[in-house]
Amino acid sequence: MLGWALNEEMNIGEYITRAGALLSTVSDDYELILIDDGSTDRTAAIAREMGRTRPWLRIHSNGCNRGPGYNTKQAIRLSTKDY
């Protein structure tokens, strides 16, 4: 699964939890590539903390906001599973 976030500290935890629940119903070999798109809040920190107990969660942070087109290409490039 590919996803990106910008200043989503209030929502990122639930997103990751729900994505993991969904993915576990369709496969036992999955990953969520999450791109933090230059957030200025705690989005990346929360995601990284959650990633400590979720080996299927891979997080990448952009230094600045790059937009959905760039993030989609970046997430595909970072993926290690079939998509």
Short mmCIF file of N, CA and C in Angstrom, two decimals:
data_model
loop_
_atom_site.label_atom_id
_atom_site.label_comp_id
_atom_site.label_asym_id
_atom_site.label_seq_id
_atom_site.Cartn_x
_atom_site.Cartn_y
_atom_site.Cartn_z
N MET A 1 0.86 -1.16 0.00
CA MET A 1 0.00 0.00 0.00
C MET A 1 0.90 1.23 0.00
N LEU A 2 0.53 2.22 -0.77
CA LEU A 2 1.28 3.46 -0.86
C LEU A 2 0.45 4.58 -0.24
N GLY A 3 1.09 5.45 0.53
CA GLY A 3 0.37 6.56 1.13
C GLY A 3 1.32 7.70 1.43
N TRP A 4 0.76 8.88 1.57
CA TRP A 4 1.56 10.04 1.96
C TRP A 4 0.75 10.91 2.88
N ALA A 5 1.46 11.74 3.64
CA ALA A 5 0.80 12.57 4.65
C ALA A 5 1.50 13.91 4.75
N LEU A 6 0.73 14.94 5.01
CA LEU A 6 1.26 16.28 5.24
C LEU A 6 0.52 16.87 6.44
N ASN A 7 1.24 17.04 7.54
CA ASN A 7 0.67 17.62 8.76
C ASN A 7 -0.60 16.88 9.20
N GLU A 8 -0.46 15.60 9.41
CA GLU A 8 -1.58 14.73 9.78
C GLU A 8 -1.41 14.11 11.16
N GLU A 9 -0.75 14.82 12.09
CA GLU A 9 -0.48 14.21 13.39
C GLU A 9 -1.75 13.75 14.11
N MET A 10 -2.87 14.38 13.86
CA MET A 10 -4.11 13.98 14.52
C MET A 10 -4.72 12.72 13.90
N ASN A 11 -4.31 12.36 12.69
CA ASN A 11 -4.93 11.25 11.97
C ASN A 11 -3.99 10.09 11.64
N ILE A 12 -2.69 10.33 11.68
CA ILE A 12 -1.75 9.33 11.16
C ILE A 12 -1.79 8.02 11.92
N GLY A 13 -1.97 8.06 13.21
CA GLY A 13 -2.03 6.83 14.00
C GLY A 13 -3.18 5.94 13.59
N GLU A 14 -4.36 6.53 13.46
CA GLU A 14 -5.52 5.75 13.04
C GLU A 14 -5.35 5.24 11.61
N TYR A 15 -4.78 6.06 10.74
CA TYR A 15 -4.55 5.64 9.35
C TYR A 15 -3.66 4.40 9.32
N ILE A 16 -2.56 4.43 10.05
CA ILE A 16 -1.63 3.30 10.05
C ILE A 16 -2.30 2.06 10.64
N THR A 17 -3.03 2.23 11.73
CA THR A 17 -3.73 1.10 12.36
C THR A 17 -4.75 0.49 11.41
N ARG A 18 -5.54 1.33 10.77
CA ARG A 18 -6.57 0.82 9.85
C ARG A 18 -5.95 0.21 8.59
N ALA A 19 -4.87 0.81 8.10
CA ALA A 19 -4.20 0.24 6.92
C ALA A 19 -3.66 -1.14 7.24
N GLY A 20 -3.04 -1.30 8.41
CA GLY A 20 -2.53 -2.61 8.81
C GLY A 20 -3.63 -3.64 8.94
N ALA A 21 -4.76 -3.23 9.51
CA ALA A 21 -5.89 -4.16 9.66
C ALA A 21 -6.41 -4.59 8.29
N LEU A 22 -6.52 -3.66 7.37
CA LEU A 22 -6.99 -3.99 6.02
C LEU A 22 -6.00 -4.90 5.31
N LEU A 23 -4.74 -4.52 5.31
CA LEU A 23 -3.73 -5.30 4.59
C LEU A 23 -3.63 -6.73 5.12
N SER A 24 -3.77 -6.90 6.42
CA SER A 24 -3.67 -8.25 6.99
C SER A 24 -4.81 -9.15 6.56
N THR A 25 -5.90 -8.58 6.06
CA THR A 25 -7.02 -9.41 5.59
C THR A 25 -6.82 -9.89 4.16
N VAL A 26 -5.89 -9.29 3.43
CA VAL A 26 -5.70 -9.67 2.02
C VAL A 26 -4.38 -10.37 1.76
N SER A 27 -3.44 -10.31 2.71
CA SER A 27 -2.15 -10.95 2.49
C SER A 27 -1.42 -11.12 3.82
N ASP A 28 -0.49 -12.04 3.85
CA ASP A 28 0.37 -12.14 5.04
C ASP A 28 1.76 -11.59 4.73
N ASP A 29 1.94 -11.05 3.54
CA ASP A 29 3.22 -10.48 3.12
C ASP A 29 2.93 -9.12 2.47
N TYR A 30 2.95 -8.07 3.27
CA TYR A 30 2.56 -6.75 2.79
C TYR A 30 3.44 -5.67 3.40
N GLU A 31 3.34 -4.48 2.83
CA GLU A 31 4.02 -3.32 3.39
C GLU A 31 3.20 -2.07 3.09
N LEU A 32 3.35 -1.10 3.97
CA LEU A 32 2.79 0.23 3.77
C LEU A 32 3.98 1.17 3.62
N ILE A 33 4.11 1.75 2.45
CA ILE A 33 5.13 2.77 2.21
C ILE A 33 4.45 4.10 2.50
N LEU A 34 4.90 4.77 3.54
CA LEU A 34 4.30 6.04 3.95
C LEU A 34 5.31 7.15 3.73
N ILE A 35 4.94 8.12 2.91
CA ILE A 35 5.79 9.27 2.63
C ILE A 35 5.29 10.44 3.47
N ASP A 36 6.15 10.95 4.35
CA ASP A 36 5.84 12.20 5.05
C ASP A 36 6.28 13.32 4.12
N ASP A 37 5.33 14.10 3.65
CA ASP A 37 5.59 15.08 2.59
C ASP A 37 5.94 16.46 3.13
N GLY A 38 6.97 16.51 3.98
CA GLY A 38 7.44 17.79 4.50
C GLY A 38 6.63 18.34 5.66
N SER A 39 6.03 17.47 6.45
CA SER A 39 5.21 17.92 7.59
C SER A 39 6.02 18.78 8.55
N THR A 40 5.34 19.76 9.13
CA THR A 40 5.96 20.61 10.15
C THR A 40 5.45 20.28 11.54
N ASP A 41 4.60 19.28 11.65
CA ASP A 41 4.09 18.84 12.94
C ASP A 41 4.75 17.50 13.30
N ARG A 42 4.11 16.70 14.11
CA ARG A 42 4.69 15.44 14.60
C ARG A 42 4.31 14.22 13.76
N THR A 43 3.82 14.43 12.56
CA THR A 43 3.40 13.32 11.71
C THR A 43 4.50 12.26 11.57
N ALA A 44 5.67 12.67 11.15
CA ALA A 44 6.77 11.72 10.93
C ALA A 44 7.18 11.03 12.23
N ALA A 45 7.25 11.78 13.32
CA ALA A 45 7.66 11.19 14.61
C ALA A 45 6.67 10.13 15.07
N ILE A 46 5.40 10.40 14.92
CA ILE A 46 4.37 9.43 15.31
C ILE A 46 4.47 8.18 14.44
N ALA A 47 4.63 8.38 13.14
CA ALA A 47 4.74 7.24 12.22
C ALA A 47 5.98 6.41 12.54
N ARG A 48 7.10 7.05 12.81
CA ARG A 48 8.32 6.31 13.13
C ARG A 48 8.17 5.53 14.44
N GLU A 49 7.52 6.13 15.42
CA GLU A 49 7.27 5.43 16.68
C GLU A 49 6.41 4.19 16.44
N MET A 50 5.38 4.33 15.64
CA MET A 50 4.52 3.18 15.34
C MET A 50 5.27 2.13 14.53
N GLY A 51 6.20 2.58 13.70
CA GLY A 51 6.98 1.66 12.88
C GLY A 51 7.88 0.73 13.69
N ARG A 52 8.17 1.09 14.92
CA ARG A 52 9.01 0.24 15.77
C ARG A 52 8.37 -1.10 16.06
N THR A 53 7.04 -1.16 16.04
CA THR A 53 6.34 -2.41 16.32
C THR A 53 5.59 -2.95 15.11
N ARG A 54 5.82 -2.33 13.97
CA ARG A 54 5.15 -2.75 12.74
C ARG A 54 6.19 -2.89 11.64
N PRO A 55 6.77 -4.07 11.48
CA PRO A 55 7.83 -4.26 10.49
C PRO A 55 7.36 -4.03 9.05
N TRP A 56 6.08 -4.06 8.83
CA TRP A 56 5.52 -3.85 7.50
C TRP A 56 5.39 -2.37 7.14
N LEU A 57 5.66 -1.48 8.09
CA LEU A 57 5.54 -0.03 7.87
C LEU A 57 6.90 0.55 7.52
N ARG A 58 6.98 1.15 6.33
CA ARG A 58 8.22 1.79 5.88
C ARG A 58 7.95 3.27 5.68
N ILE A 59 8.77 4.10 6.31
CA ILE A 59 8.53 5.54 6.31
C ILE A 59 9.69 6.26 5.62
N HIS A 60 9.33 7.21 4.79
CA HIS A 60 10.31 8.08 4.13
C HIS A 60 9.83 9.51 4.32
N SER A 61 10.75 10.41 4.62
CA SER A 61 10.38 11.82 4.80
C SER A 61 11.01 12.68 3.71
N ASN A 62 10.19 13.52 3.10
CA ASN A 62 10.67 14.54 2.17
C ASN A 62 11.07 15.76 2.98
N GLY A 63 12.08 16.47 2.54
CA GLY A 63 12.50 17.69 3.21
C GLY A 63 11.53 18.84 3.03
N CYS A 64 10.72 18.76 1.98
CA CYS A 64 9.72 19.79 1.71
C CYS A 64 8.54 19.13 1.01
N ASN A 65 7.46 19.85 0.89
CA ASN A 65 6.26 19.34 0.23
C ASN A 65 6.54 19.14 -1.26
N ARG A 66 6.34 17.92 -1.75
CA ARG A 66 6.62 17.59 -3.15
C ARG A 66 5.36 17.27 -3.95
N GLY A 67 4.26 17.00 -3.29
CA GLY A 67 3.00 16.76 -3.99
C GLY A 67 2.76 15.30 -4.31
N PRO A 68 1.51 14.99 -4.70
CA PRO A 68 1.11 13.59 -4.89
C PRO A 68 1.81 12.86 -6.04
N GLY A 69 2.09 13.54 -7.13
CA GLY A 69 2.76 12.87 -8.25
C GLY A 69 4.14 12.37 -7.86
N TYR A 70 4.93 13.25 -7.26
CA TYR A 70 6.27 12.88 -6.81
C TYR A 70 6.18 11.77 -5.77
N ASN A 71 5.26 11.91 -4.82
CA ASN A 71 5.15 10.94 -3.74
C ASN A 71 4.75 9.56 -4.24
N THR A 72 3.88 9.51 -5.22
CA THR A 72 3.50 8.23 -5.80
C THR A 72 4.71 7.55 -6.42
N LYS A 73 5.46 8.29 -7.23
CA LYS A 73 6.65 7.72 -7.86
C LYS A 73 7.69 7.30 -6.82
N GLN A 74 7.87 8.11 -5.80
CA GLN A 74 8.83 7.81 -4.73
C GLN A 74 8.41 6.55 -3.98
N ALA A 75 7.13 6.43 -3.64
CA ALA A 75 6.65 5.25 -2.92
C ALA A 75 6.82 3.98 -3.74
N ILE A 76 6.53 4.05 -5.02
CA ILE A 76 6.72 2.89 -5.90
C ILE A 76 8.20 2.51 -5.95
N ARG A 77 9.07 3.51 -6.05
CA ARG A 77 10.50 3.25 -6.09
C ARG A 77 10.98 2.60 -4.79
N LEU A 78 10.42 2.98 -3.67
CA LEU A 78 10.84 2.44 -2.36
C LEU A 78 10.23 1.08 -2.03
N SER A 79 9.21 0.69 -2.76
CA SER A 79 8.52 -0.56 -2.42
C SER A 79 9.42 -1.76 -2.68
N THR A 80 9.24 -2.77 -1.86
CA THR A 80 9.99 -4.02 -2.01
C THR A 80 9.08 -5.19 -2.36
N LYS A 81 7.79 -4.95 -2.35
CA LYS A 81 6.81 -6.00 -2.67
C LYS A 81 6.21 -5.73 -4.04
N ASP A 82 5.54 -6.73 -4.59
CA ASP A 82 4.80 -6.52 -5.82
C ASP A 82 3.67 -5.56 -5.55
N TYR A 83 3.32 -4.75 -6.51
CA TYR A 83 2.22 -3.81 -6.35
C TYR A 83 1.31 -3.83 -7.57
#
